[in-house]
PDB file of N, CA, C and O in Angstrom:
ATOM      1  N   LEU X   1       0.853  -1.178   0.000  1.00 50.00           N
ATOM      2  CA  LEU X   1       0.000   0.000   0.000  1.00 50.00           C
ATOM      3  C   LEU X   1       0.888   1.226   0.000  1.00 50.00           C
ATOM      4  O   LEU X   1       1.566   1.519   0.974  1.00 50.00           O
ATOM      5  N   SER X   2       0.910   1.917  -1.082  1.00 56.00           N
ATOM      6  CA  SER X   2       1.761   3.096  -1.212  1.00 56.00           C
ATOM      7  C   SER X   2       0.993   4.327  -0.747  1.00 56.00           C
ATOM      8  O   SER X   2      -0.140   4.546  -1.119  1.00 56.00           O
ATOM      9  N   SER X   3       1.638   5.117   0.084  1.00 55.00           N
ATOM     10  CA  SER X   3       0.998   6.294   0.660  1.00 55.00           C
ATOM     11  C   SER X   3       1.888   7.516   0.440  1.00 55.00           C
ATOM     12  O   SER X   3       3.107   7.406   0.455  1.00 55.00           O
ATOM     13  N   PRO X   4       1.278   8.691   0.260  1.00 56.00           N
ATOM     14  CA  PRO X   4       2.085   9.906   0.120  1.00 56.00           C
ATOM     15  C   PRO X   4       2.754  10.313   1.437  1.00 56.00           C
ATOM     16  O   PRO X   4       3.675  11.106   1.458  1.00 56.00           O
ATOM     17  N   VAL X   5       2.305   9.737   2.545  1.00 60.00           N
ATOM     18  CA  VAL X   5       2.856  10.030   3.865  1.00 60.00           C
ATOM     19  C   VAL X   5       3.666   8.815   4.316  1.00 60.00           C
ATOM     20  O   VAL X   5       3.232   7.680   4.156  1.00 60.00           O
ATOM     21  N   SER X   6       4.849   9.037   4.856  1.00 73.00           N
ATOM     22  CA  SER X   6       5.656   7.926   5.358  1.00 73.00           C
ATOM     23  C   SER X   6       4.926   7.244   6.502  1.00 73.00           C
ATOM     24  O   SER X   6       4.357   7.901   7.373  1.00 73.00           O
ATOM     25  N   LEU X   7       4.930   5.912   6.486  1.00 85.00           N
ATOM     26  CA  LEU X   7       4.314   5.159   7.564  1.00 85.00           C
ATOM     27  C   LEU X   7       5.316   5.043   8.702  1.00 85.00           C
ATOM     28  O   LEU X   7       6.417   4.531   8.538  1.00 85.00           O
ATOM     29  N   VAL X   8       4.912   5.545   9.838  1.00 91.00           N
ATOM     30  CA  VAL X   8       5.768   5.549  11.017  1.00 91.00           C
ATOM     31  C   VAL X   8       5.172   4.614  12.053  1.00 91.00           C
ATOM     32  O   VAL X   8       3.965   4.638  12.300  1.00 91.00           O
ATOM     33  N   ALA X   9       6.019   3.800  12.651  1.00 93.00           N
ATOM     34  CA  ALA X   9       5.609   2.957  13.772  1.00 93.00           C
ATOM     35  C   ALA X   9       6.279   3.503  15.022  1.00 93.00           C
ATOM     36  O   ALA X   9       7.498   3.649  15.062  1.00 93.00           O
ATOM     37  N   ARG X  10       5.479   3.835  16.009  1.00 96.00           N
ATOM     38  CA  ARG X  10       6.009   4.262  17.300  1.00 96.00           C
ATOM     39  C   ARG X  10       6.023   3.034  18.203  1.00 96.00           C
ATOM     40  O   ARG X  10       4.988   2.408  18.426  1.00 96.00           O
ATOM     41  N   VAL X  11       7.190   2.717  18.705  1.00 95.00           N
ATOM     42  CA  VAL X  11       7.382   1.487  19.479  1.00 95.00           C
ATOM     43  C   VAL X  11       7.485   1.828  20.958  1.00 95.00           C
ATOM     44  O   VAL X  11       8.279   2.683  21.354  1.00 95.00           O
ATOM     45  N   SER X  12       6.674   1.137  21.757  1.00 96.00           N
ATOM     46  CA  SER X  12       6.729   1.267  23.207  1.00 96.00           C
ATOM     47  C   SER X  12       6.965  -0.109  23.811  1.00 96.00           C
ATOM     48  O   SER X  12       6.471  -1.111  23.304  1.00 96.00           O
ATOM     49  N   ILE X  13       7.715  -0.134  24.879  1.00 95.00           N
ATOM     50  CA  ILE X  13       7.998  -1.364  25.617  1.00 95.00           C
ATOM     51  C   ILE X  13       7.485  -1.184  27.037  1.00 95.00           C
ATOM     52  O   ILE X  13       7.889  -0.240  27.725  1.00 95.00           O
ATOM     53  N   ASN X  14       6.594  -2.073  27.447  1.00 95.00           N
ATOM     54  CA  ASN X  14       6.015  -2.012  28.790  1.00 95.00           C
ATOM     55  C   ASN X  14       5.529  -0.600  29.124  1.00 95.00           C
ATOM     56  O   ASN X  14       5.817  -0.044  30.171  1.00 95.00           O
ATOM     57  N   GLN X  15       4.790  -0.027  28.172  1.00 95.00           N
ATOM     58  CA  GLN X  15       4.143   1.277  28.286  1.00 95.00           C
ATOM     59  C   GLN X  15       5.114   2.457  28.360  1.00 95.00           C
ATOM     60  O   GLN X  15       4.749   3.551  28.774  1.00 95.00           O
ATOM     61  N   LYS X  16       6.356   2.236  27.931  1.00 95.00           N
ATOM     62  CA  LYS X  16       7.327   3.330  27.870  1.00 95.00           C
ATOM     63  C   LYS X  16       7.783   3.486  26.419  1.00 95.00           C
ATOM     64  O   LYS X  16       8.237   2.526  25.796  1.00 95.00           O
ATOM     65  N   TYR X  17       7.664   4.700  25.896  1.00 96.00           N
ATOM     66  CA  TYR X  17       8.064   4.980  24.520  1.00 96.00           C
ATOM     67  C   TYR X  17       9.547   4.657  24.330  1.00 96.00           C
ATOM     68  O   TYR X  17      10.384   5.022  25.154  1.00 96.00           O
ATOM     69  N   LEU X  18       9.858   3.964  23.235  1.00 95.00           N
ATOM     70  CA  LEU X  18      11.247   3.615  22.935  1.00 95.00           C
ATOM     71  C   LEU X  18      11.773   4.395  21.735  1.00 95.00           C
ATOM     72  O   LEU X  18      12.776   5.072  21.819  1.00 95.00           O
ATOM     73  N   ARG X  19      11.082   4.274  20.581  1.00 95.00           N
ATOM     74  CA  ARG X  19      11.576   4.943  19.370  1.00 95.00           C
ATOM     75  C   ARG X  19      10.546   4.879  18.259  1.00 95.00           C
ATOM     76  O   ARG X  19       9.529   4.200  18.374  1.00 95.00           O
ATOM     77  N   GLU X  20      10.846   5.600  17.177  1.00 95.00           N
ATOM     78  CA  GLU X  20      10.043   5.533  15.957  1.00 95.00           C
ATOM     79  C   GLU X  20      10.834   4.802  14.880  1.00 95.00           C
ATOM     80  O   GLU X  20      12.056   4.916  14.824  1.00 95.00           O
ATOM     81  N   ILE X  21      10.102   4.100  14.045  1.00 93.00           N
ATOM     82  CA  ILE X  21      10.688   3.426  12.884  1.00 93.00           C
ATOM     83  C   ILE X  21       9.914   3.895  11.656  1.00 93.00           C
ATOM     84  O   ILE X  21       8.683   3.859  11.656  1.00 93.00           O
ATOM     85  N   VAL X  22      10.612   4.358  10.630  1.00 91.00           N
ATOM     86  CA  VAL X  22       9.969   4.697   9.363  1.00 91.00           C
ATOM     87  C   VAL X  22       9.966   3.422   8.529  1.00 91.00           C
ATOM     88  O   VAL X  22      11.011   2.853   8.229  1.00 91.00           O
ATOM     89  N   LEU X  23       8.757   2.972   8.179  1.00 87.00           N
ATOM     90  CA  LEU X  23       8.594   1.715   7.454  1.00 87.00           C
ATOM     91  C   LEU X  23       8.609   1.958   5.947  1.00 87.00           C
ATOM     92  O   LEU X  23       8.175   3.000   5.470  1.00 87.00           O
ATOM     93  N   SER X  24       9.090   0.959   5.222  1.00 81.00           N
ATOM     94  CA  SER X  24       9.081   1.043   3.756  1.00 81.00           C
ATOM     95  C   SER X  24       7.931   0.198   3.218  1.00 81.00           C
ATOM     96  O   SER X  24       7.301  -0.561   3.950  1.00 81.00           O
ATOM     97  N   ASP X  25       7.674   0.333   1.917  1.00 75.00           N
ATOM     98  CA  ASP X  25       6.632  -0.474   1.276  1.00 75.00           C
ATOM     99  C   ASP X  25       7.083  -1.919   1.073  1.00 75.00           C
ATOM    100  O   ASP X  25       6.277  -2.801   0.861  1.00 75.00           O
ATOM    101  N   ALA X  26       8.371  -2.145   1.121  1.00 74.00           N
ATOM    102  CA  ALA X  26       8.923  -3.479   0.869  1.00 74.00           C
ATOM    103  C   ALA X  26       8.950  -4.303   2.159  1.00 74.00           C
ATOM    104  O   ALA X  26       8.880  -3.763   3.260  1.00 74.00           O
ATOM    105  N   THR X  27       9.063  -5.608   1.986  1.00 80.00           N
ATOM    106  CA  THR X  27       9.238  -6.494   3.137  1.00 80.00           C
ATOM    107  C   THR X  27      10.662  -6.333   3.645  1.00 80.00           C
ATOM    108  O   THR X  27      11.616  -6.536   2.907  1.00 80.00           O
ATOM    109  N   GLU X  28      10.794  -5.918   4.880  1.00 85.00           N
ATOM    110  CA  GLU X  28      12.113  -5.690   5.462  1.00 85.00           C
ATOM    111  C   GLU X  28      12.154  -6.191   6.889  1.00 85.00           C
ATOM    112  O   GLU X  28      11.125  -6.338   7.537  1.00 85.00           O
ATOM    113  N   ALA X  29      13.349  -6.400   7.374  1.00 88.00           N
ATOM    114  CA  ALA X  29      13.557  -6.747   8.785  1.00 88.00           C
ATOM    115  C   ALA X  29      14.020  -5.486   9.511  1.00 88.00           C
ATOM    116  O   ALA X  29      14.822  -4.710   8.990  1.00 88.00           O
ATOM    117  N   TYR X  30      13.503  -5.280  10.688  1.00 89.00           N
ATOM    118  CA  TYR X  30      13.887  -4.147  11.515  1.00 89.00           C
ATOM    119  C   TYR X  30      14.394  -4.693  12.850  1.00 89.00           C
ATOM    120  O   TYR X  30      13.803  -5.610  13.405  1.00 89.00           O
ATOM    121  N   GLU X  31      15.449  -4.108  13.346  1.00 89.00           N
ATOM    122  CA  GLU X  31      16.000  -4.533  14.628  1.00 89.00           C
ATOM    123  C   GLU X  31      15.710  -3.455  15.667  1.00 89.00           C
ATOM    124  O   GLU X  31      15.957  -2.275  15.433  1.00 89.00           O
ATOM    125  N   ILE X  32      15.157  -3.891  16.789  1.00 90.00           N
ATOM    126  CA  ILE X  32      14.870  -2.985  17.895  1.00 90.00           C
ATOM    127  C   ILE X  32      15.570  -3.532  19.123  1.00 90.00           C
ATOM    128  O   ILE X  32      15.292  -4.647  19.560  1.00 90.00           O
ATOM    129  N   ARG X  33      16.482  -2.779  19.651  1.00 89.00           N
ATOM    130  CA  ARG X  33      17.180  -3.172  20.877  1.00 89.00           C
ATOM    131  C   ARG X  33      16.417  -2.606  22.069  1.00 89.00           C
ATOM    132  O   ARG X  33      16.127  -1.412  22.108  1.00 89.00           O
ATOM    133  N   ILE X  34      16.117  -3.479  23.008  1.00 90.00           N
ATOM    134  CA  ILE X  34      15.338  -3.085  24.177  1.00 90.00           C
ATOM    135  C   ILE X  34      16.282  -2.943  25.365  1.00 90.00           C
ATOM    136  O   ILE X  34      16.889  -3.922  25.801  1.00 90.00           O
ATOM    137  N   PRO X  35      16.416  -1.736  25.895  1.00 88.00           N
ATOM    138  CA  PRO X  35      17.286  -1.546  27.055  1.00 88.00           C
ATOM    139  C   PRO X  35      16.769  -2.331  28.264  1.00 88.00           C
ATOM    140  O   PRO X  35      15.560  -2.438  28.473  1.00 88.00           O
ATOM    141  N   VAL X  36      17.678  -2.855  29.027  1.00 86.00           N
ATOM    142  CA  VAL X  36      17.311  -3.694  30.170  1.00 86.00           C
ATOM    143  C   VAL X  36      16.448  -2.923  31.174  1.00 86.00           C
ATOM    144  O   VAL X  36      15.606  -3.515  31.840  1.00 86.00           O
ATOM    145  N   ASN X  37      16.595  -1.607  31.265  1.00 87.00           N
ATOM    146  CA  ASN X  37      15.802  -0.838  32.222  1.00 87.00           C
ATOM    147  C   ASN X  37      14.319  -0.762  31.845  1.00 87.00           C
ATOM    148  O   ASN X  37      13.502  -0.344  32.657  1.00 87.00           O
ATOM    149  N   LEU X  38      13.949  -1.175  30.618  1.00 89.00           N
ATOM    150  CA  LEU X  38      12.539  -1.206  30.228  1.00 89.00           C
ATOM    151  C   LEU X  38      11.885  -2.552  30.505  1.00 89.00           C
ATOM    152  O   LEU X  38      10.672  -2.697  30.357  1.00 89.00           O
ATOM    153  N   LEU X  39      12.663  -3.539  30.899  1.00 88.00           N
ATOM    154  CA  LEU X  39      12.118  -4.858  31.200  1.00 88.00           C
ATOM    155  C   LEU X  39      11.471  -4.853  32.577  1.00 88.00           C
ATOM    156  O   LEU X  39      11.899  -4.137  33.485  1.00 88.00           O
ATOM    157  N   ARG X  40      10.441  -5.668  32.736  1.00 90.00           N
ATOM    158  CA  ARG X  40       9.749  -5.757  34.016  1.00 90.00           C
ATOM    159  C   ARG X  40      10.297  -6.916  34.835  1.00 90.00           C
ATOM    160  O   ARG X  40      10.738  -7.925  34.289  1.00 90.00           O
ATOM    161  N   ASP X  41      10.226  -6.781  36.129  1.00 91.00           N
ATOM    162  CA  ASP X  41      10.724  -7.819  37.032  1.00 91.00           C
ATOM    163  C   ASP X  41       9.936  -9.117  36.928  1.00 91.00           C
ATOM    164  O   ASP X  41      10.472 -10.195  37.174  1.00 91.00           O
ATOM    165  N   ASP X  42       8.647  -9.029  36.551  1.00 92.00           N
ATOM    166  CA  ASP X  42       7.810 -10.228  36.487  1.00 92.00           C
ATOM    167  C   ASP X  42       7.949 -10.997  35.172  1.00 92.00           C
ATOM    168  O   ASP X  42       7.274 -11.998  34.949  1.00 92.00           O
ATOM    169  N   GLY X  43       8.821 -10.539  34.272  1.00 82.00           N
ATOM    170  CA  GLY X  43       9.063 -11.259  33.027  1.00 82.00           C
ATOM    171  C   GLY X  43       8.126 -10.909  31.886  1.00 82.00           C
ATOM    172  O   GLY X  43       8.282 -11.415  30.781  1.00 82.00           O
ATOM    173  N   VAL X  44       7.146 -10.051  32.115  1.00 87.00           N
ATOM    174  CA  VAL X  44       6.206  -9.664  31.053  1.00 87.00           C
ATOM    175  C   VAL X  44       6.877  -8.637  30.149  1.00 87.00           C
ATOM    176  O   VAL X  44       7.502  -7.690  30.618  1.00 87.00           O
ATOM    177  N   LEU X  45       6.742  -8.864  28.850  1.00 90.00           N
ATOM    178  CA  LEU X  45       7.277  -7.935  27.854  1.00 90.00           C
ATOM    179  C   LEU X  45       6.134  -7.536  26.935  1.00 90.00           C
ATOM    180  O   LEU X  45       5.678  -8.325  26.115  1.00 90.00           O
ATOM    181  N   LEU X  46       5.653  -6.326  27.093  1.00 94.00           N
ATOM    182  CA  LEU X  46       4.563  -5.807  26.278  1.00 94.00           C
ATOM    183  C   LEU X  46       5.166  -4.898  25.213  1.00 94.00           C
ATOM    184  O   LEU X  46       5.752  -3.856  25.527  1.00 94.00           O
ATOM    185  N   ILE X  47       5.040  -5.318  23.959  1.00 94.00           N
ATOM    186  CA  ILE X  47       5.551  -4.537  22.829  1.00 94.00           C
ATOM    187  C   ILE X  47       4.348  -3.930  22.120  1.00 94.00           C
ATOM    188  O   ILE X  47       3.446  -4.649  21.698  1.00 94.00           O
ATOM    189  N   ARG X  48       4.339  -2.622  21.995  1.00 96.00           N
ATOM    190  CA  ARG X  48       3.212  -1.939  21.367  1.00 96.00           C
ATOM    191  C   ARG X  48       3.710  -1.128  20.180  1.00 96.00           C
ATOM    192  O   ARG X  48       4.726  -0.431  20.269  1.00 96.00           O
ATOM    193  N   PHE X  49       2.968  -1.226  19.080  1.00 95.00           N
ATOM    194  CA  PHE X  49       3.231  -0.437  17.883  1.00 95.00           C
ATOM    195  C   PHE X  49       2.043   0.494  17.667  1.00 95.00           C
ATOM    196  O   PHE X  49       0.907   0.041  17.577  1.00 95.00           O
ATOM    197  N   ASP X  50       2.292   1.783  17.586  1.00 95.00           N
ATOM    198  CA  ASP X  50       1.254   2.758  17.262  1.00 95.00           C
ATOM    199  C   ASP X  50       1.581   3.354  15.899  1.00 95.00           C
ATOM    200  O   ASP X  50       2.755   3.606  15.589  1.00 95.00           O
ATOM    201  N   PHE X  51       0.531   3.585  15.110  1.00 93.00           N
ATOM    202  CA  PHE X  51       0.697   4.077  13.742  1.00 93.00           C
ATOM    203  C   PHE X  51      -0.104   5.373  13.563  1.00 93.00           C
ATOM    204  O   PHE X  51      -1.260   5.352  13.157  1.00 93.00           O
ATOM    205  N   PRO X  52       0.509   6.517  13.892  1.00 90.00           N
ATOM    206  CA  PRO X  52      -0.232   7.779  13.860  1.00 90.00           C
ATOM    207  C   PRO X  52      -0.679   8.210  12.463  1.00 90.00           C
ATOM    208  O   PRO X  52      -1.606   9.014  12.352  1.00 90.00           O
ATOM    209  N   TYR X  53      -0.052   7.698  11.419  1.00 87.00           N
ATOM    210  CA  TYR X  53      -0.396   8.132  10.061  1.00 87.00           C
ATOM    211  C   TYR X  53      -0.993   7.010   9.213  1.00 87.00           C
ATOM    212  O   TYR X  53      -0.973   7.089   7.988  1.00 87.00           O
ATOM    213  N   ALA X  54      -1.538   5.981   9.859  1.00 88.00           N
ATOM    214  CA  ALA X  54      -2.157   4.887   9.109  1.00 88.00           C
ATOM    215  C   ALA X  54      -3.338   5.432   8.296  1.00 88.00           C
ATOM    216  O   ALA X  54      -4.009   6.384   8.699  1.00 88.00           O
ATOM    217  N   ILE X  55      -3.579   4.829   7.146  1.00 88.00           N
ATOM    218  CA  ILE X  55      -4.603   5.327   6.222  1.00 88.00           C
ATOM    219  C   ILE X  55      -5.265   4.148   5.515  1.00 88.00           C
ATOM    220  O   ILE X  55      -4.681   3.078   5.407  1.00 88.00           O
ATOM    221  N   SER X  56      -6.459   4.346   5.054  1.00 90.00           N
ATOM    222  CA  SER X  56      -7.166   3.271   4.348  1.00 90.00           C
ATOM    223  C   SER X  56      -6.882   3.349   2.849  1.00 90.00           C
ATOM    224  O   SER X  56      -6.619   4.425   2.304  1.00 90.00           O
ATOM    225  N   PRO X  57      -6.968   2.200   2.161  1.00 89.00           N
ATOM    226  CA  PRO X  57      -6.848   2.213   0.700  1.00 89.00           C
ATOM    227  C   PRO X  57      -7.921   3.102   0.054  1.00 89.00           C
ATOM    228  O   PRO X  57      -7.670   3.759  -0.946  1.00 89.00           O
ATOM    229  N   PHE X  58      -9.090   3.162   0.667  1.00 94.00           N
ATOM    230  CA  PHE X  58     -10.164   4.016   0.149  1.00 94.00           C
ATOM    231  C   PHE X  58      -9.736   5.485   0.158  1.00 94.00           C
ATOM    232  O   PHE X  58      -9.934   6.210  -0.820  1.00 94.00           O
ATOM    233  N   ASP X  59      -9.138   5.918   1.283  1.00 91.00           N
ATOM    234  CA  ASP X  59      -8.701   7.314   1.380  1.00 91.00           C
ATOM    235  C   ASP X  59      -7.577   7.642   0.397  1.00 91.00           C
ATOM    236  O   ASP X  59      -7.400   8.796   0.012  1.00 91.00           O
ATOM    237  N   LEU X  60      -6.836   6.621  -0.003  1.00 88.00           N
ATOM    238  CA  LEU X  60      -5.782   6.818  -1.003  1.00 88.00           C
ATOM    239  C   LEU X  60      -6.339   6.773  -2.429  1.00 88.00           C
ATOM    240  O   LEU X  60      -5.619   7.046  -3.384  1.00 88.00           O
ATOM    241  N   GLY X  61      -7.609   6.378  -2.556  1.00 90.00           N
ATOM    242  CA  GLY X  61      -8.225   6.279  -3.871  1.00 90.00           C
ATOM    243  C   GLY X  61      -7.822   5.036  -4.640  1.00 90.00           C
ATOM    244  O   GLY X  61      -7.999   4.966  -5.850  1.00 90.00           O
ATOM    245  N   SER X  62      -7.293   4.020  -3.926  1.00 88.00           N
ATOM    246  CA  SER X  62      -6.812   2.824  -4.624  1.00 88.00           C
ATOM    247  C   SER X  62      -7.785   1.646  -4.566  1.00 88.00           C
ATOM    248  O   SER X  62      -7.604   0.671  -5.290  1.00 88.00           O
ATOM    249  N   SER X  63      -8.812   1.699  -3.685  1.00 92.00           N
ATOM    250  CA  SER X  63      -9.816   0.639  -3.636  1.00 92.00           C
ATOM    251  C   SER X  63     -10.986   1.086  -2.776  1.00 92.00           C
ATOM    252  O   SER X  63     -10.990   2.189  -2.227  1.00 92.00           O
ATOM    253  N   ASN X  64     -11.968   0.208  -2.638  1.00 95.00           N
ATOM    254  CA  ASN X  64     -13.128   0.493  -1.793  1.00 95.00           C
ATOM    255  C   ASN X  64     -12.930   0.009  -0.363  1.00 95.00           C
ATOM    256  O   ASN X  64     -13.855   0.078   0.446  1.00 95.00           O
ATOM    257  N   ASP X  65     -11.749  -0.465  -0.030  1.00 95.00           N
ATOM    258  CA  ASP X  65     -11.434  -0.994   1.292  1.00 95.00           C
ATOM    259  C   ASP X  65     -11.282   0.177   2.275  1.00 95.00           C
ATOM    260  O   ASP X  65     -10.374   0.987   2.146  1.00 95.00           O
ATOM    261  N   VAL X  66     -12.176   0.263   3.252  1.00 96.00           N
ATOM    262  CA  VAL X  66     -12.155   1.388   4.189  1.00 96.00           C
ATOM    263  C   VAL X  66     -11.379   1.074   5.472  1.00 96.00           C
ATOM    264  O   VAL X  66     -11.290   1.923   6.359  1.00 96.00           O
ATOM    265  N   ARG X  67     -10.815  -0.129   5.566  1.00 95.00           N
ATOM    266  CA  ARG X  67     -10.030  -0.467   6.762  1.00 95.00           C
ATOM    267  C   ARG X  67      -8.779   0.401   6.822  1.00 95.00           C
ATOM    268  O   ARG X  67      -8.098   0.591   5.823  1.00 95.00           O
ATOM    269  N   VAL X  68      -8.481   0.916   8.010  1.00 92.00           N
ATOM    270  CA  VAL X  68      -7.245   1.670   8.208  1.00 92.00           C
ATOM    271  C   VAL X  68      -6.130   0.645   8.386  1.00 92.00           C
ATOM    272  O   VAL X  68      -6.159  -0.173   9.305  1.00 92.00           O
ATOM    273  N   LEU X  69      -5.166   0.674   7.475  1.00 86.00           N
ATOM    274  CA  LEU X  69      -4.101  -0.322   7.462  1.00 86.00           C
ATOM    275  C   LEU X  69      -2.779   0.308   7.865  1.00 86.00           C
ATOM    276  O   LEU X  69      -2.556   1.494   7.675  1.00 86.00           O
ATOM    277  N   SER X  70      -1.909  -0.535   8.404  1.00 85.00           N
ATOM    278  CA  SER X  70      -0.612  -0.011   8.817  1.00 85.00           C
ATOM    279  C   SER X  70       0.494  -0.973   8.422  1.00 85.00           C
ATOM    280  O   SER X  70       1.060  -0.851   7.358  1.00 85.00           O
ATOM    281  N   MET X  71       0.773  -1.967   9.226  1.00 85.00           N
ATOM    282  CA  MET X  71       1.930  -2.827   9.014  1.00 85.00           C
ATOM    283  C   MET X  71       1.490  -4.287   9.046  1.00 85.00           C
ATOM    284  O   MET X  71       0.724  -4.685   9.924  1.00 85.00           O
ATOM    285  N   ALA X  72       1.996  -5.066   8.113  1.00 84.00           N
ATOM    286  CA  ALA X  72       1.812  -6.511   8.162  1.00 84.00           C
ATOM    287  C   ALA X  72       3.005  -7.091   8.917  1.00 84.00           C
ATOM    288  O   ALA X  72       4.150  -6.857   8.545  1.00 84.00           O
ATOM    289  N   LEU X  73       2.714  -7.795   9.983  1.00 86.00           N
ATOM    290  CA  LEU X  73       3.778  -8.359  10.807  1.00 86.00           C
ATOM    291  C   LEU X  73       3.828  -9.859  10.568  1.00 86.00           C
ATOM    292  O   LEU X  73       2.844 -10.556  10.766  1.00 86.00           O
ATOM    293  N   ARG X  74       4.976 -10.346  10.122  1.00 87.00           N
ATOM    294  CA  ARG X  74       5.113 -11.769   9.818  1.00 87.00           C
ATOM    295  C   ARG X  74       5.761 -12.545  10.951  1.00 87.00           C
ATOM    296  O   ARG X  74       5.333 -13.623  11.295  1.00 87.00           O
ATOM    297  N   THR X  75       6.806 -11.995  11.511  1.00 89.00           N
ATOM    298  CA  THR X  75       7.579 -12.717  12.529  1.00 89.00           C
ATOM    299  C   THR X  75       8.189 -11.742  13.518  1.00 89.00           C
ATOM    300  O   THR X  75       8.633 -10.665  13.135  1.00 89.00           O
ATOM    301  N   ILE X  76       8.214 -12.151  14.784  1.00 89.00           N
ATOM    302  CA  ILE X  76       8.979 -11.436  15.798  1.00 89.00           C
ATOM    303  C   ILE X  76       9.959 -12.432  16.386  1.00 89.00           C
ATOM    304  O   ILE X  76       9.582 -13.531  16.782  1.00 89.00           O
ATOM    305  N   VAL X  77      11.210 -12.056  16.418  1.00 88.00           N
ATOM    306  CA  VAL X  77      12.251 -12.891  17.007  1.00 88.00           C
ATOM    307  C   VAL X  77      12.813 -12.138  18.205  1.00 88.00           C
ATOM    308  O   VAL X  77      13.242 -10.997  18.073  1.00 88.00           O
ATOM    309  N   LEU X  78      12.794 -12.773  19.353  1.00 85.00           N
ATOM    310  CA  LEU X  78      13.365 -12.187  20.548  1.00 85.00           C
ATOM    311  C   LEU X  78      14.637 -12.941  20.876  1.00 85.00           C
ATOM    312  O   LEU X  78      14.648 -14.157  20.995  1.00 85.00           O
ATOM    313  N   ASP X  79      15.718 -12.202  21.015  1.00 82.00           N
ATOM    314  CA  ASP X  79      17.030 -12.805  21.265  1.00 82.00           C
ATOM    315  C   ASP X  79      17.636 -12.130  22.484  1.00 82.00           C
ATOM    316  O   ASP X  79      17.985 -10.949  22.421  1.00 82.00           O
ATOM    317  N   LEU X  80      17.740 -12.848  23.570  1.00 74.00           N
ATOM    318  CA  LEU X  80      18.309 -12.296  24.786  1.00 74.00           C
ATOM    319  C   LEU X  80      19.823 -12.254  24.676  1.00 74.00           C
ATOM    320  O   LEU X  80      20.481 -13.269  24.466  1.00 74.00           O
ATOM    321  N   GLN X  81      20.357 -11.056  24.763  1.00 70.00           N
ATOM    322  CA  GLN X  81      21.811 -10.863  24.701  1.00 70.00           C
ATOM    323  C   GLN X  81      22.321 -10.597  26.094  1.00 70.00           C
ATOM    324  O   GLN X  81      22.068  -9.543  26.654  1.00 70.00           O
ATOM    325  N   LYS X  82      22.970 -11.567  26.667  1.00 66.00           N
ATOM    326  CA  LYS X  82      23.549 -11.381  28.002  1.00 66.00           C
ATOM    327  C   LYS X  82      24.915 -10.749  27.880  1.00 66.00           C
ATOM    328  O   LYS X  82      25.681 -11.076  26.988  1.00 66.00           O
ATOM    329  N   LYS X  83      25.226  -9.849  28.812  1.00 62.00           N
ATOM    330  CA  LYS X  83      26.532  -9.190  28.790  1.00 62.00           C
ATOM    331  C   LYS X  83      27.346  -9.630  29.962  1.00 62.00           C
ATOM    332  O   LYS X  83      26.914  -9.979  30.972  1.00 62.00           O
TER     333      LYS X  83
END
């Protein structure tokens, strides 16, 4: 879905803002390093993606699909790096 506005994903970890990622139209891998101070003591890891500029294909004039679309997520890999 090509948009005149860059699709931005705002990433939060355990309800704390971490960073923004500018997404491309192509299938790509993105690496997000999570600082240890954002981890919770109980082991829960809540990863949230917010898309402030998500848009529907209808609003782009490309189809009748009125769903607001953002990112297709295929895989998440979590790799614990001990120091």
